[in-house]
């Protein structure tokens, strides 16, 4: 599912250039929906049960904006250094994890889904046997197709959280986006990660090398999950 989304997202966005140019927020929302539909169609045909989280950032240079969308616990952090040298960070995404989001737990309950020990339980099968840590994801056919749920709602959705922020404005000396999955954020805080990126940039390191260093840092800190990191300097 993750590979499919990575391979098809840009094509989906490019297919509707007019909306992407005039209404990038709506374009990104629609892209998540199309990714979901296309992956589920393939999943039904080939009985593929996997799913994926996603974090996507669109940089609108003409308007000086960054549009960010996510599902699940992949996150985007904006790091900023102002003209005076002060650094700061801002999380641009929501974490769709029932242990961390009371709003998501409430949403799941309202649609008739099952919250079990901070996880999303399968609507039909004992949640001790089958549950998810996230409440939003692309795919996961077993939680979405009525053949496997007996028509009962699980609450799992691919509807993204989307926000738009101004970037590269007056008084800003340096900015970057740090995109990572939970394998990074489970062991490295926003502050630790953003400070590390600033330090490495000041030493002349390139974004690829910094990303690889963050992967090693997360692994050394005890992360046992898959770890994906991308640093985008603006």
Short mmCIF file of C-alpha atoms in Angstrom, two decimals:
data_model
loop_
_atom_site.label_atom_id
_atom_site.label_comp_id
_atom_site.label_asym_id
_atom_site.label_seq_id
_atom_site.Cartn_x
_atom_site.Cartn_y
_atom_site.Cartn_z
CA UNK A 1 0.00 0.00 0.00
CA UNK A 2 2.79 2.43 0.86
CA UNK A 3 4.62 1.72 -2.40
CA UNK A 4 1.40 2.12 -4.38
CA UNK A 5 0.69 5.50 -2.81
CA UNK A 6 4.24 6.68 -3.37
CA UNK A 7 4.10 5.67 -7.02
CA UNK A 8 0.67 7.14 -7.80
CA UNK A 9 0.26 10.30 -5.70
CA UNK A 10 2.14 12.69 -7.99
CA UNK A 11 0.29 11.42 -11.03
CA UNK A 12 -3.06 11.91 -9.34
CA UNK A 13 -2.18 15.48 -8.37
CA UNK A 14 -0.82 16.26 -11.83
CA UNK A 15 -3.96 14.93 -13.51
CA UNK A 16 -5.95 17.87 -12.14
CA UNK A 17 -3.51 20.75 -12.56
CA UNK A 18 -6.23 23.42 -12.59
CA UNK A 19 -7.50 22.49 -9.13
CA UNK A 20 -3.94 22.03 -7.88
CA UNK A 21 -3.11 25.56 -9.01
CA UNK A 22 -6.28 27.33 -7.85
CA UNK A 23 -7.42 25.21 -4.88
CA UNK A 24 -4.44 23.20 -3.62
CA UNK A 25 -6.16 22.27 -0.35
CA UNK A 26 -9.05 20.70 -2.22
CA UNK A 27 -6.66 19.08 -4.69
CA UNK A 28 -4.78 17.40 -1.85
CA UNK A 29 -8.00 16.25 -0.19
CA UNK A 30 -9.22 14.74 -3.46
CA UNK A 31 -5.85 13.08 -4.04
CA UNK A 32 -6.15 11.20 -0.75
CA UNK A 33 -9.62 10.08 -1.79
CA UNK A 34 -8.47 8.85 -5.18
CA UNK A 35 -5.51 7.03 -3.67
CA UNK A 36 -7.89 5.28 -1.31
CA UNK A 37 -10.33 4.33 -4.08
CA UNK A 38 -7.65 3.08 -6.46
CA UNK A 39 -5.81 1.09 -3.81
CA UNK A 40 -9.00 -0.50 -2.46
CA UNK A 41 -10.04 -1.47 -6.00
CA UNK A 42 -6.71 -3.26 -6.44
CA UNK A 43 -6.92 -4.72 -2.94
CA UNK A 44 -10.36 -6.18 -3.61
CA UNK A 45 -9.20 -7.69 -6.90
CA UNK A 46 -6.08 -9.27 -5.42
CA UNK A 47 -7.19 -9.67 -1.77
CA UNK A 48 -4.53 -7.34 -0.40
CA UNK A 49 -5.15 -6.50 3.23
CA UNK A 50 -2.37 -4.04 3.98
CA UNK A 51 -2.74 -0.32 4.55
CA UNK A 52 -0.53 2.68 5.10
CA UNK A 53 -0.32 5.99 6.88
CA UNK A 54 0.67 9.03 4.83
CA UNK A 55 2.05 12.54 5.26
CA UNK A 56 2.15 14.83 2.22
CA UNK A 57 3.38 18.41 1.81
CA UNK A 58 2.72 20.71 -1.15
CA UNK A 59 4.86 23.83 -1.44
CA UNK A 60 3.01 26.71 -3.12
CA UNK A 61 5.91 29.05 -3.80
CA UNK A 62 3.78 31.60 -5.66
CA UNK A 63 1.64 32.22 -2.57
CA UNK A 64 4.30 31.47 0.01
CA UNK A 65 2.27 28.64 1.49
CA UNK A 66 2.76 25.04 2.45
CA UNK A 67 -0.25 22.70 2.38
CA UNK A 68 0.12 19.57 4.48
CA UNK A 69 -2.15 16.55 4.78
CA UNK A 70 -1.87 13.32 6.74
CA UNK A 71 -3.61 10.19 7.87
CA UNK A 72 -2.37 8.05 10.74
CA UNK A 73 0.77 8.72 12.73
CA UNK A 74 3.12 9.95 10.02
CA UNK A 75 3.84 13.59 10.82
CA UNK A 76 5.27 16.80 9.38
CA UNK A 77 7.19 19.35 11.45
CA UNK A 78 8.12 22.84 10.24
CA UNK A 79 11.44 24.15 11.54
CA UNK A 80 12.14 27.89 11.39
CA UNK A 81 15.17 30.06 12.11
CA UNK A 82 14.40 33.77 12.16
CA UNK A 83 16.72 36.61 11.16
CA UNK A 84 17.84 36.94 14.77
CA UNK A 85 18.94 33.32 14.93
CA UNK A 86 16.09 32.05 17.13
CA UNK A 87 14.86 28.59 16.16
CA UNK A 88 11.38 27.14 16.59
CA UNK A 89 9.32 24.19 15.41
CA UNK A 90 5.65 23.59 14.65
CA UNK A 91 3.82 20.30 14.12
CA UNK A 92 1.66 20.68 11.01
CA UNK A 93 -0.19 17.38 11.30
CA UNK A 94 -2.60 15.58 13.60
CA UNK A 95 -1.80 12.18 15.08
CA UNK A 96 -4.67 9.79 14.38
CA UNK A 97 -3.81 7.47 17.22
CA UNK A 98 -6.46 6.57 19.77
CA UNK A 99 -4.03 6.66 22.68
CA UNK A 100 -3.09 10.24 21.83
CA UNK A 101 -6.29 11.71 20.38
CA UNK A 102 -9.47 11.93 22.43
CA UNK A 103 -11.22 13.46 19.42
CA UNK A 104 -10.45 10.42 17.30
CA UNK A 105 -11.63 8.05 20.02
CA UNK A 106 -14.88 10.01 20.22
CA UNK A 107 -15.29 9.93 16.44
CA UNK A 108 -14.83 6.17 16.35
CA UNK A 109 -17.42 5.66 19.09
CA UNK A 110 -19.92 7.95 17.38
CA UNK A 111 -19.87 5.94 14.15
CA UNK A 112 -20.26 2.68 16.04
CA UNK A 113 -16.64 1.56 15.97
CA UNK A 114 -14.80 -0.19 18.77
CA UNK A 115 -12.11 1.41 20.90
CA UNK A 116 -10.12 -1.23 22.73
CA UNK A 117 -7.21 -0.39 25.02
CA UNK A 118 -6.32 2.66 22.98
CA UNK A 119 -6.58 0.80 19.68
CA UNK A 120 -9.14 0.50 16.91
CA UNK A 121 -10.83 -2.88 17.25
CA UNK A 122 -12.15 -4.83 14.30
CA UNK A 123 -15.97 -4.49 14.17
CA UNK A 124 -16.53 -8.24 13.88
CA UNK A 125 -13.46 -10.07 15.18
CA UNK A 126 -12.32 -10.03 18.80
CA UNK A 127 -10.07 -6.93 19.12
CA UNK A 128 -7.64 -8.99 21.18
CA UNK A 129 -6.97 -10.80 17.92
CA UNK A 130 -7.27 -7.95 15.41
CA UNK A 131 -6.87 -4.23 16.06
CA UNK A 132 -5.01 -1.21 14.67
CA UNK A 133 -3.02 1.48 16.44
CA UNK A 134 -4.23 4.21 14.04
CA UNK A 135 -7.74 5.40 13.25
CA UNK A 136 -7.03 6.87 9.80
CA UNK A 137 -5.20 5.09 7.00
CA UNK A 138 -5.27 4.38 3.30
CA UNK A 139 -6.26 0.78 2.65
CA UNK A 140 -6.71 -1.89 5.34
CA UNK A 141 -9.46 -3.61 3.38
CA UNK A 142 -10.23 -5.97 6.25
CA UNK A 143 -11.53 -3.02 8.28
CA UNK A 144 -13.45 -1.36 5.43
CA UNK A 145 -15.03 -3.96 3.15
CA UNK A 146 -18.42 -5.28 4.23
CA UNK A 147 -17.36 -8.79 3.26
CA UNK A 148 -15.08 -8.74 6.28
CA UNK A 149 -17.04 -6.45 8.60
CA UNK A 150 -20.59 -7.77 8.01
CA UNK A 151 -21.55 -4.22 7.13
CA UNK A 152 -20.52 -2.86 10.52
CA UNK A 153 -18.57 0.40 10.59
CA UNK A 154 -15.04 0.24 11.96
CA UNK A 155 -14.48 4.00 11.86
CA UNK A 156 -11.23 3.63 9.92
CA UNK A 157 -11.11 6.35 7.27
CA UNK A 158 -8.71 7.82 4.73
CA UNK A 159 -10.09 11.35 5.18
CA UNK A 160 -6.98 13.45 5.80
CA UNK A 161 -6.28 16.24 8.24
CA UNK A 162 -5.16 19.20 6.12
CA UNK A 163 -3.68 22.54 7.07
CA UNK A 164 -2.03 25.42 5.22
CA UNK A 165 0.66 27.68 6.69
CA UNK A 166 2.67 30.64 5.43
CA UNK A 167 6.33 29.91 4.77
CA UNK A 168 9.45 31.78 3.66
CA UNK A 169 8.05 35.12 4.80
CA UNK A 170 9.79 38.28 5.95
CA UNK A 171 12.21 37.89 8.82
CA UNK A 172 12.80 34.19 8.16
CA UNK A 173 16.39 33.13 7.55
CA UNK A 174 15.90 29.40 7.15
CA UNK A 175 13.04 26.89 7.08
CA UNK A 176 12.69 23.18 6.53
CA UNK A 177 10.06 20.48 6.58
CA UNK A 178 10.76 17.29 8.49
CA UNK A 179 8.52 14.41 7.44
CA UNK A 180 8.66 11.16 9.37
CA UNK A 181 6.67 8.08 10.25
CA UNK A 182 6.07 6.84 13.78
CA UNK A 183 9.34 4.92 13.75
CA UNK A 184 11.04 8.31 14.11
CA UNK A 185 8.60 10.08 16.40
CA UNK A 186 8.26 7.19 18.84
CA UNK A 187 11.82 7.79 20.04
CA UNK A 188 12.81 11.32 18.92
CA UNK A 189 10.90 14.44 20.03
CA UNK A 190 10.01 17.33 17.75
CA UNK A 191 12.52 19.53 19.56
CA UNK A 192 15.33 16.97 19.39
CA UNK A 193 14.73 16.35 15.70
CA UNK A 194 14.45 20.00 14.70
CA UNK A 195 17.50 21.03 16.74
CA UNK A 196 19.48 18.23 15.11
CA UNK A 197 18.47 19.36 11.62
CA UNK A 198 19.45 22.96 12.36
CA UNK A 199 22.82 21.83 13.72
CA UNK A 200 23.51 19.65 10.71
CA UNK A 201 22.50 22.33 8.22
CA UNK A 202 24.81 24.79 9.95
CA UNK A 203 27.64 22.30 9.46
CA UNK A 204 26.90 22.08 5.74
CA UNK A 205 25.26 18.65 5.67
CA UNK A 206 22.80 17.98 2.85
CA UNK A 207 19.16 16.92 3.49
CA UNK A 208 19.75 13.31 2.41
CA UNK A 209 22.59 12.82 4.86
CA UNK A 210 20.58 14.47 7.64
CA UNK A 211 17.62 12.19 6.94
CA UNK A 212 19.84 9.12 7.13
CA UNK A 213 21.38 10.36 10.37
CA UNK A 214 17.93 10.79 11.91
CA UNK A 215 17.05 7.22 10.96
CA UNK A 216 20.18 6.00 12.75
CA UNK A 217 19.43 8.24 15.72
CA UNK A 218 15.92 6.80 16.07
CA UNK A 219 17.22 3.25 15.75
CA UNK A 220 19.94 3.89 18.34
CA UNK A 221 17.27 5.32 20.66
CA UNK A 222 15.43 2.00 20.54
CA UNK A 223 12.97 2.28 17.67
CA UNK A 224 12.09 -1.20 16.42
CA UNK A 225 9.57 -0.05 13.80
CA UNK A 226 10.23 0.83 10.19
CA UNK A 227 11.69 4.35 9.99
CA UNK A 228 11.12 6.77 7.12
CA UNK A 229 12.46 10.33 7.21
CA UNK A 230 12.60 13.17 4.69
CA UNK A 231 14.11 16.62 5.19
CA UNK A 232 13.06 19.35 2.75
CA UNK A 233 14.95 22.65 2.95
CA UNK A 234 13.02 25.66 1.67
#
